[in-house]
Amino acid sequence: MVNAVGRSVAAELLRVVSTRIWWILGLVLLGYTAFVAAFLAFFLGDLGAALGGGSSLPPRAVADLVYSTATSVGYLVPVLLGALIVTSEHRHRTLTPTLLAEPRRGVVVTGKAIAGAAFGALYGVVGLLASVGLGAAVIAVGGGDPLLGSAETWGLILRALLAMALWGLVGVGLGGLVANQVVAIVLLLVFTQFLEPILRLVGAVWEWSAEVGKFLPGAASDALVGAGLFGSLGALDPSAAGMHSAALSWWQGGLVLAALAAVLLVLSRATTWRRDVA
């Protein structure tokens, strides 16, 4: 069984790297995260100077916001690739050869899940190279403290890697449940770029809705990492304090994200993966 899973993982990794989409997504993640991180580091540095030496912008809050852009703006990449790992088989009708090579569908699903998590972690490294590498440089050039020697910073980095791996699992689960590639991509874009941000903004208005909103996937991811655009900006701006008043602890955020991935994987295994393949 272990050997079969290992072969399945190797086959999935080889299948992904034989295409161009994985490195194209990686370049998009690198460029976009670098831009956002550098912009925030520069903006917050200038803003701190304008406010009188940056006394209202603690170095910890600035560093957390800048470094967490790897996940807060980059998490779409691993979840998208995770979905493509499954849906591309249906789109290109390669699922039949895959199941002929390994008839045990549980092994195939496990292999795809591990591959999705592995690429999620890889994208985490790429995103962090951009957010921490360039972000820390801009903070330092602006006279700030990038806090690279802080244990809290490295804890955030490790949790960001875990979050990106979990997002890869979420993508595999969603791709297996939906199966249709176009539908999966549209659902991901609509939810991550429009629906959830609106729900988090509106939910922050009332205390009861903020309590519910903290269980949204993006909010759970921010909680796991320990920072994010919503939470960190709220910490910097007292008028937006409601955005982070109801936040999960890091381990609770990790459990919520892991539970979401597990539910999607189980549902896909119990539904789509049980169907006959033409």
Coordinates of C-alpha atoms in Angstrom, one line a residue, residues 79-233:
V79 CA -5.8 26.0 -4.4
L80 CA -6.0 26.5 -8.2
L81 CA -3.2 24.1 -9.0
G82 CA -4.7 21.6 -6.6
A83 CA -8.0 21.7 -8.5
L84 CA -6.3 21.5 -11.8
I85 CA -4.5 18.3 -10.7
V86 CA -7.8 16.5 -10.7
T87 CA -9.9 18.4 -13.2
S88 CA -7.3 18.2 -15.9
E89 CA -7.7 14.4 -15.9
H90 CA -11.4 14.8 -16.7
R91 CA -10.8 17.5 -19.2
H92 CA -8.2 15.6 -21.2
R93 CA -9.7 12.2 -20.6
T94 CA -6.6 10.8 -19.0
L95 CA -8.4 9.4 -15.9
T96 CA -9.0 6.0 -17.5
P97 CA -5.3 5.3 -18.1
T98 CA -4.6 6.5 -14.6
L99 CA -7.1 4.1 -13.1
L100 CA -5.8 1.3 -15.3
A101 CA -2.4 1.8 -13.9
E102 CA -3.7 2.0 -10.3
P103 CA -7.3 0.6 -9.9
R104 CA -7.5 1.5 -6.2
R105 CA -9.1 4.9 -6.4
G106 CA -8.3 5.6 -2.8
V107 CA -4.6 5.4 -3.7
V108 CA -5.1 7.7 -6.6
V109 CA -6.9 10.3 -4.5
T110 CA -4.2 10.0 -1.8
G111 CA -1.4 10.5 -4.4
K112 CA -3.1 13.6 -5.8
A113 CA -3.7 15.0 -2.3
I114 CA 0.0 14.6 -1.3
A115 CA 1.1 16.1 -4.6
G116 CA -1.3 19.0 -4.1
A117 CA 0.1 19.6 -0.6
A118 CA 3.7 19.4 -1.9
F119 CA 3.1 22.0 -4.6
G120 CA 1.3 24.1 -2.1
A121 CA 4.3 24.1 0.2
L122 CA 6.5 24.8 -2.9
Y123 CA 4.4 27.8 -3.7
G124 CA 4.7 28.9 -0.1
V125 CA 8.4 29.0 -0.5
V126 CA 8.1 31.0 -3.7
G127 CA 5.6 33.5 -2.1
L128 CA 7.8 33.9 1.0
L129 CA 10.9 34.5 -1.1
A130 CA 9.0 37.5 -2.5
S131 CA 7.2 38.8 0.6
V132 CA 10.0 38.3 3.1
G133 CA 12.9 38.8 0.7
L134 CA 11.8 41.9 -1.0
G135 CA 9.6 43.2 1.8
A136 CA 12.3 43.0 4.4
A137 CA 14.7 44.8 2.1
V138 CA 12.2 47.7 1.5
I139 CA 11.5 47.9 5.3
A140 CA 15.3 48.0 6.0
V141 CA 15.9 50.6 3.3
G142 CA 13.2 52.8 4.8
G143 CA 14.9 52.7 8.2
G144 CA 12.6 50.1 9.8
D145 CA 13.3 46.9 11.5
P146 CA 12.5 43.8 9.4
L147 CA 12.6 41.6 12.5
L148 CA 14.2 38.7 10.6
G149 CA 16.0 37.6 13.8
S150 CA 12.7 37.3 15.7
A151 CA 11.3 33.9 16.6
E152 CA 7.8 35.3 15.9
T153 CA 8.8 36.0 12.3
W154 CA 10.1 32.5 11.7
G155 CA 7.0 31.1 13.3
L156 CA 4.9 33.1 10.9
I157 CA 7.0 31.8 8.0
L158 CA 6.6 28.2 9.0
R159 CA 2.8 28.6 9.5
A160 CA 2.6 30.2 6.1
L161 CA 4.1 27.2 4.5
L162 CA 1.6 24.9 6.3
A163 CA -1.3 27.2 5.2
M164 CA -0.2 27.0 1.6
A165 CA 0.1 23.2 1.8
L166 CA -3.4 23.0 3.2
W167 CA -4.7 25.2 0.4
G168 CA -3.3 22.7 -2.1
L169 CA -5.3 20.0 -0.3
V170 CA -8.4 22.1 -0.5
G171 CA -7.9 22.5 -4.2
V172 CA -7.6 18.8 -4.8
G173 CA -10.7 18.2 -2.8
L174 CA -12.7 20.8 -4.6
G175 CA -11.4 19.6 -8.0
G176 CA -12.4 16.1 -7.2
L177 CA -15.9 17.2 -6.1
V178 CA -16.6 19.5 -9.0
A179 CA -14.7 17.6 -11.7
N180 CA -15.5 20.2 -14.4
Q181 CA -12.4 22.3 -14.9
V182 CA -14.1 25.5 -16.0
V183 CA -16.7 25.3 -13.2
A184 CA -14.0 24.7 -10.6
I185 CA -11.9 27.7 -11.8
V186 CA -14.9 30.0 -11.9
L187 CA -16.0 28.9 -8.4
L188 CA -12.6 29.6 -7.0
L189 CA -12.3 33.0 -8.6
V190 CA -15.7 34.1 -7.6
F191 CA -15.4 32.9 -4.0
T192 CA -11.9 34.0 -3.2
Q193 CA -11.8 37.3 -5.1
F194 CA -15.3 38.5 -4.6
L195 CA -17.7 36.6 -2.3
E196 CA -15.4 35.9 0.7
P197 CA -13.9 39.5 0.9
I198 CA -17.4 40.9 0.8
L199 CA -18.6 38.5 3.5
R200 CA -15.6 39.4 5.7
L201 CA -16.1 43.1 5.3
V202 CA -19.8 43.0 5.9
G203 CA -19.4 40.5 8.7
A204 CA -17.1 42.8 10.6
V205 CA -19.9 45.3 11.1
W206 CA -21.7 43.2 13.7
E207 CA -20.3 41.2 16.6
W208 CA -22.4 38.1 15.8
S209 CA -21.5 38.1 12.2
A210 CA -17.8 38.6 13.0
E211 CA -18.0 35.4 15.2
V212 CA -19.3 33.5 12.2
G213 CA -17.0 35.1 9.7
K214 CA -13.9 34.0 11.5
F215 CA -14.6 30.5 10.2
L216 CA -14.5 31.5 6.6
P217 CA -11.5 29.8 4.8
G218 CA -9.6 33.0 4.2
A219 CA -10.1 34.1 7.8
A220 CA -9.0 30.7 9.1
S221 CA -5.9 30.9 6.9
D222 CA -5.0 34.3 8.2
A223 CA -5.5 33.0 11.8
L224 CA -3.2 30.1 11.1
V225 CA -0.5 32.3 9.7
G226 CA -1.0 34.9 12.4
A227 CA -1.5 37.8 10.1
G228 CA -3.3 38.9 6.9
L229 CA -4.5 41.9 5.1
F230 CA -7.8 42.1 7.0
G231 CA -6.5 41.4 10.5
S232 CA -3.2 43.4 10.2
L233 CA -4.8 46.4 8.6

